[in-house]
Amino acid sequence: MNSNDAGSGELERVYRGAGDAFAALFNEISKVIVGQKDTVEQIVIAILCNGHALMESNPGLGKTLTVSTIARTMDLDFSRVQCTPDLMPADITGTHIIEEKGGSKEFKFEPGPVFANIVLADEVNRASPKTQSALLEAMQEKQVTVGNDTFLLDKPFFLLATQNPIEMEGTFPLPEAQLDRFLLKVLLDYPSFDEEKEIVRRYTQSDEPQVRKVLDKKMVLQLQRLTRDMPIADDIKERAIRIVMATRKWTDFIEYGASPRASIGLILAAKARALVNSRNFVSNEDIDAMAYPILRHRIILTFESERRGITPDQVIKEILTKVK
C-alpha cells in the first residue's frame, strides 16, 4: 500500500465516523450555547469550507462565547481582537522587537493575535481601512507581511468578524470587495423566551457549563478535504449557478448582483452542509438553506428597494421560489 492509499483509507475512516463526530460536536456546543442551531451550524460549515464568516448581531448575544466554545470543542487555538479606530495593523499581525542575547541585540518577530486557528475580530467595522486590509491579506492569502518578511499562518485558519448594526457612527463600513471575501454572512438573533430562561438558569449558578474536545486539528483538515470530495449532481450544481446569476438580472430590486465567487461558495457550502447532516449527496434543500448566508452580503439593493424596506433575504427568498 502506498502513501496515497494509506491517506485514502484514513479519509474513509474519518468519513465513516463523521456523523457521530458532528453529533457529538453539536451536543457539546449545546451545553454552553442555548439555541442558535443555525448560527452554530453555519460557523462550522464556514470552517469546513476553509472560508471566513461575517456575523451581524446586537451586543450581548454571545458571539465571543459561541466562537470560543467551537474552538475548544475542535481543540483549536483561539484569539480575540477588539477592533477600535486606533488599532494598527501591527497590533493584529505582530511586529519586530529588539531582543538582547549574549550581549548583542537582534530583531525578533513577535506574532500578533492573528496567529491562531480561530480569530474573532470583534466590531471589525470600527477598525481603520489600513487595519482591515491587514486582515484581508490574512483571510485571502493565509499569511501576513511585516516589513520585508512574510509569515504563513497555521492551518486551519478561520476568521469570524462581527459588526454591530445599531451603532454606525464613527465606523468604517467594509467595502464590497472585502465583503465578497467572506464566505458567509451570519445573522444572530435574540433568543426566544424559553431559550433566554435557560440561559439565565445556566449562567446564574455557581458551576458554569464546560465542554470537552471532540475533534482535533488533523481531523478538521481531513473534514475540509472530505467537504470538497462530496458529490453533487449536475442539475443541482447548475441550479446553484442559475440562482447566483439571477441576482444579476433582477434589476428592479438589485443594483449589483453576486460574483462567480458566490457560485463557488454556494456549492461548497452546500457540500459542507450535506456532510454535517450525515448525507453523502447534496440536495436542493442544502442549496436553498445556504443561499441566504452566501448571498445576503454580496447583493446591493436598489435605492427603491431600500426605501420600501425590502431586505436582501426577502429578495433571495423570491429568487429561490422562481429558480427551479
XYZ file of C-alpha atoms in Angstrom:
324
model
C 0.000 0.000 0.000
C 1.462 3.373 -0.987
C 1.108 6.590 0.993
C -1.837 7.751 -1.157
C -3.694 4.512 -0.403
C -2.978 4.997 3.290
C -4.254 8.572 3.099
C -7.401 7.482 1.288
C -8.000 4.770 3.871
C -7.704 7.269 6.700
C -10.082 9.685 4.956
C -12.574 6.854 4.525
C -12.340 6.107 8.245
C -12.903 9.788 9.075
C -15.885 9.890 6.682
C -17.495 6.848 8.331
C -17.141 8.469 11.734
C -18.118 11.988 10.612
C -21.797 11.612 11.511
C -21.067 10.608 15.099
C -18.346 13.274 15.352
C -20.675 16.089 14.278
C -23.466 14.821 16.554
C -21.039 14.867 19.482
C -19.700 18.274 18.429
C -23.115 19.953 18.362
C -24.092 18.203 21.601
C -21.024 19.617 23.370
C -21.619 23.113 21.979
C -25.249 22.996 23.129
C -24.022 22.531 26.716
C -22.792 26.131 26.576
C -24.795 27.790 23.781
C -28.582 27.726 24.131
C -30.432 27.587 20.804
C -28.761 29.311 17.811
C -28.597 25.964 15.973
C -28.458 27.538 12.511
C -25.794 30.032 13.582
C -23.546 27.335 15.041
C -24.046 25.097 12.016
C -23.159 27.907 9.612
C -19.952 28.727 11.506
C -18.933 25.049 11.405
C -19.750 24.977 7.673
C -17.520 28.010 7.065
C -14.655 26.228 8.846
C -15.206 23.057 6.774
C -15.100 25.163 3.595
C -11.817 26.780 4.714
C -13.624 30.113 4.466
C -14.461 33.007 6.766
C -17.679 34.408 8.168
C -19.098 37.840 8.968
C -21.581 37.858 11.843
C -24.050 40.664 12.392
C -25.859 40.927 15.693
C -26.723 43.238 18.537
C -24.434 43.367 21.593
C -24.645 40.736 24.316
C -25.865 37.786 22.253
C -22.866 35.545 22.922
C -20.717 35.933 19.809
C -17.418 35.514 21.651
C -18.738 32.648 23.753
C -20.045 30.845 20.647
C -16.774 31.058 18.727
C -14.540 30.247 21.708
C -16.729 27.227 22.515
C -16.426 25.924 18.956
C -12.642 26.402 19.178
C -12.486 24.391 22.425
C -14.540 21.512 21.040
C -12.260 21.384 17.970
C -9.086 21.791 20.064
C -8.030 24.841 18.018
C -6.119 27.924 19.181
C -8.426 30.902 19.676
C -7.750 34.624 19.911
C -9.958 37.705 20.033
C -9.254 41.198 18.723
C -11.397 44.138 19.824
C -11.337 46.459 16.819
C -11.131 50.189 17.522
C -10.339 53.194 15.289
C -6.814 53.479 16.751
C -5.991 49.798 16.201
C -2.918 49.479 13.965
C -2.072 46.606 11.591
C 0.912 45.648 13.768
C -1.465 45.201 16.728
C -3.012 42.312 14.795
C -0.210 40.865 12.691
C 2.650 41.335 15.145
C 5.883 43.291 14.937
C 9.661 43.018 15.186
C 11.097 43.725 18.618
C 14.700 44.144 19.766
C 15.919 41.257 21.910
C 19.169 41.175 23.832
C 21.005 37.892 23.593
C 24.554 37.279 24.805
C 25.399 40.939 24.982
C 24.220 41.610 21.440
C 20.918 42.885 20.139
C 18.876 41.359 17.354
C 15.425 41.746 15.864
C 12.873 39.091 16.736
C 9.370 38.766 15.321
C 6.658 38.775 17.961
C 3.486 37.228 16.451
C 0.185 39.047 16.920
C -3.244 37.599 17.732
C -3.889 36.712 14.071
C -1.550 33.738 14.586
C -4.268 31.428 15.840
C -6.537 28.838 14.224
C -9.727 30.759 15.002
C -9.648 34.553 15.264
C -12.586 36.696 16.359
C -12.337 40.254 15.025
C -14.996 41.957 17.115
C -16.681 45.008 15.558
C -14.440 44.876 12.504
C -16.129 47.957 11.010
C -14.611 50.058 13.816
C -11.101 49.293 12.569
C -9.461 51.672 10.099
C -9.221 50.677 6.407
C -5.461 50.084 6.831
C -6.095 47.563 9.607
C -8.933 45.960 7.648
C -6.547 45.455 4.718
C -4.124 43.600 7.012
C -6.961 41.252 7.945
C -7.817 40.870 4.257
C -4.347 39.523 3.452
C -4.612 37.013 6.284
C -8.051 35.928 5.057
C -7.190 35.547 1.399
C -3.520 34.540 1.385
C -3.380 32.792 4.795
C -0.254 34.805 5.517
C 0.839 38.160 6.928
C 3.533 40.510 5.687
C 5.520 42.564 8.196
C 8.178 44.752 6.622
C 10.009 42.604 4.093
C 9.103 39.335 5.795
C 6.138 37.083 5.074
C 4.852 34.612 7.658
C 2.460 31.752 6.885
C -0.479 31.196 9.210
C -1.140 27.839 10.799
C -3.806 25.602 9.241
C -6.720 25.611 9.630
C -7.239 29.380 9.778
C -10.706 30.833 10.269
C -11.659 34.468 10.818
C -15.036 35.419 12.256
C -15.615 39.156 12.008
C -18.560 40.786 13.739
C -20.295 44.076 13.221
C -22.938 45.860 15.235
C -25.870 47.060 13.088
C -27.136 49.696 15.535
C -24.083 51.897 16.220
C -22.737 53.039 12.854
C -21.357 56.415 13.969
C -17.566 56.546 13.777
C -17.276 53.278 11.846
C -15.582 52.322 8.584
C -18.074 50.191 6.604
C -16.451 47.242 4.874
C -16.117 47.834 1.114
C -17.999 45.477 -1.183
C -14.754 43.905 -2.448
C -13.844 42.942 1.105
C -17.335 41.727 1.944
C -17.085 39.362 -1.021
C -14.100 37.679 0.670
C -16.347 36.412 3.461
C -17.885 33.076 2.559
C -20.939 33.617 4.764
C -22.778 36.432 6.460
C -24.427 35.010 9.565
C -27.278 36.768 11.363
C -27.537 36.173 15.111
C -30.974 36.989 16.516
C -32.365 37.346 20.037
C -33.286 34.098 21.849
C -36.863 33.038 22.470
C -38.399 33.333 25.951
C -37.696 29.679 26.809
C -34.132 29.942 25.491
C -33.442 33.096 27.498
C -34.908 31.430 30.585
C -32.458 28.544 30.108
C -29.565 30.991 29.566
C -30.393 32.726 32.834
C -30.602 29.394 34.661
C -27.222 28.187 33.367
C -25.304 31.378 33.985
C -26.650 32.398 37.388
C -25.429 29.323 39.241
C -22.011 28.554 40.697
C -20.886 25.983 38.102
C -20.826 27.201 34.524
C -21.139 24.555 31.780
C -17.951 23.057 30.371
C -17.211 21.284 27.089
C -14.780 18.555 26.068
C -12.676 18.200 22.934
C -14.465 16.293 20.160
C -12.260 16.942 17.116
C -8.614 17.853 16.697
C -6.666 19.923 14.186
C -5.787 16.939 11.987
C -9.394 15.768 11.781
C -10.628 19.274 10.930
C -8.203 19.384 7.980
C -9.386 15.947 6.863
C -13.031 17.045 7.075
C -12.159 20.097 4.952
C -10.809 17.725 2.298
C -13.885 15.492 2.541
C -16.113 18.540 2.036
C -14.583 19.185 -1.374
C -14.922 15.496 -2.305
C -18.668 15.451 -1.572
C -20.516 14.505 -4.796
C -23.107 16.846 -6.284
C -25.423 16.147 -9.223
C -25.030 18.273 -12.343
C -28.636 19.527 -12.233
C -28.239 20.754 -8.626
C -24.912 22.394 -9.470
C -26.494 24.140 -12.461
C -29.415 25.350 -10.323
C -26.966 26.882 -7.838
C -25.299 28.780 -10.673
C -28.678 29.961 -12.022
C -29.594 31.271 -8.558
C -26.423 33.350 -8.415
C -26.872 34.578 -11.994
C -30.454 35.594 -11.195
C -29.085 38.176 -8.753
C -27.521 39.972 -11.745
C -30.784 40.072 -13.704
C -33.298 41.287 -11.100
C -32.555 44.928 -11.756
C -35.899 46.017 -10.278
C -34.625 45.035 -6.831
C -30.870 44.546 -7.128
C -28.371 47.192 -8.203
C -25.378 44.828 -8.288
C -25.513 41.035 -8.217
C -23.163 38.396 -6.849
C -19.858 37.416 -8.446
C -18.789 33.909 -9.569
C -17.157 33.596 -6.139
C -20.721 33.261 -4.826
C -21.356 30.274 -7.132
C -18.232 28.559 -5.824
C -19.167 29.380 -2.238
C -22.770 28.218 -2.599
C -21.815 24.812 -3.974
C -19.012 24.346 -1.448
C -21.200 25.387 1.491
C -23.971 23.048 0.312
C -21.419 20.215 0.255
C -20.362 21.034 3.814
C -23.989 21.136 4.980
C -24.599 17.695 3.484
C -21.526 16.340 5.313
C -22.603 17.933 8.601
C -26.039 16.324 8.234
C -24.552 12.861 7.557
C -25.519 12.652 3.886
C -23.302 11.544 1.013
C -25.005 13.778 -1.540
C -26.004 17.437 -1.930
C -29.727 18.227 -2.159
C -31.695 21.266 -3.287
C -32.501 21.800 0.393
C -28.785 22.376 1.034
C -28.651 24.922 -1.802
C -31.735 26.769 -0.535
C -30.519 26.836 3.083
C -27.051 28.148 2.207
C -28.219 30.687 -0.401
C -29.137 33.190 2.339
C -25.768 33.410 4.180
C -23.865 33.140 0.886
C -25.739 35.906 -0.974
C -27.081 38.397 1.589
C -23.816 40.364 1.771
C -22.997 40.029 -1.925
C -26.008 41.766 -3.420
C -26.590 45.513 -3.339
C -30.242 46.523 -3.395
C -31.562 49.423 -5.424
C -32.450 52.662 -3.677
C -36.147 51.962 -4.302
C -35.882 48.541 -2.640
C -34.223 50.018 0.416
C -36.792 52.840 0.543
C -39.568 50.258 0.607
C -37.836 48.348 3.425
C -37.099 45.275 1.331
C -34.289 43.133 2.795
C -31.719 41.022 0.922
C -33.220 37.861 2.466
C -36.648 38.710 1.021
C -35.155 39.094 -2.452
C -33.205 35.826 -2.092
C -36.370 34.012 -0.995
C -38.178 35.278 -4.109
C -35.314 34.144 -6.342
C -35.341 30.651 -4.785
C -39.076 30.245 -5.481
C -38.609 31.169 -9.156
C -35.382 29.297 -9.970
C -36.258 25.624 -10.092
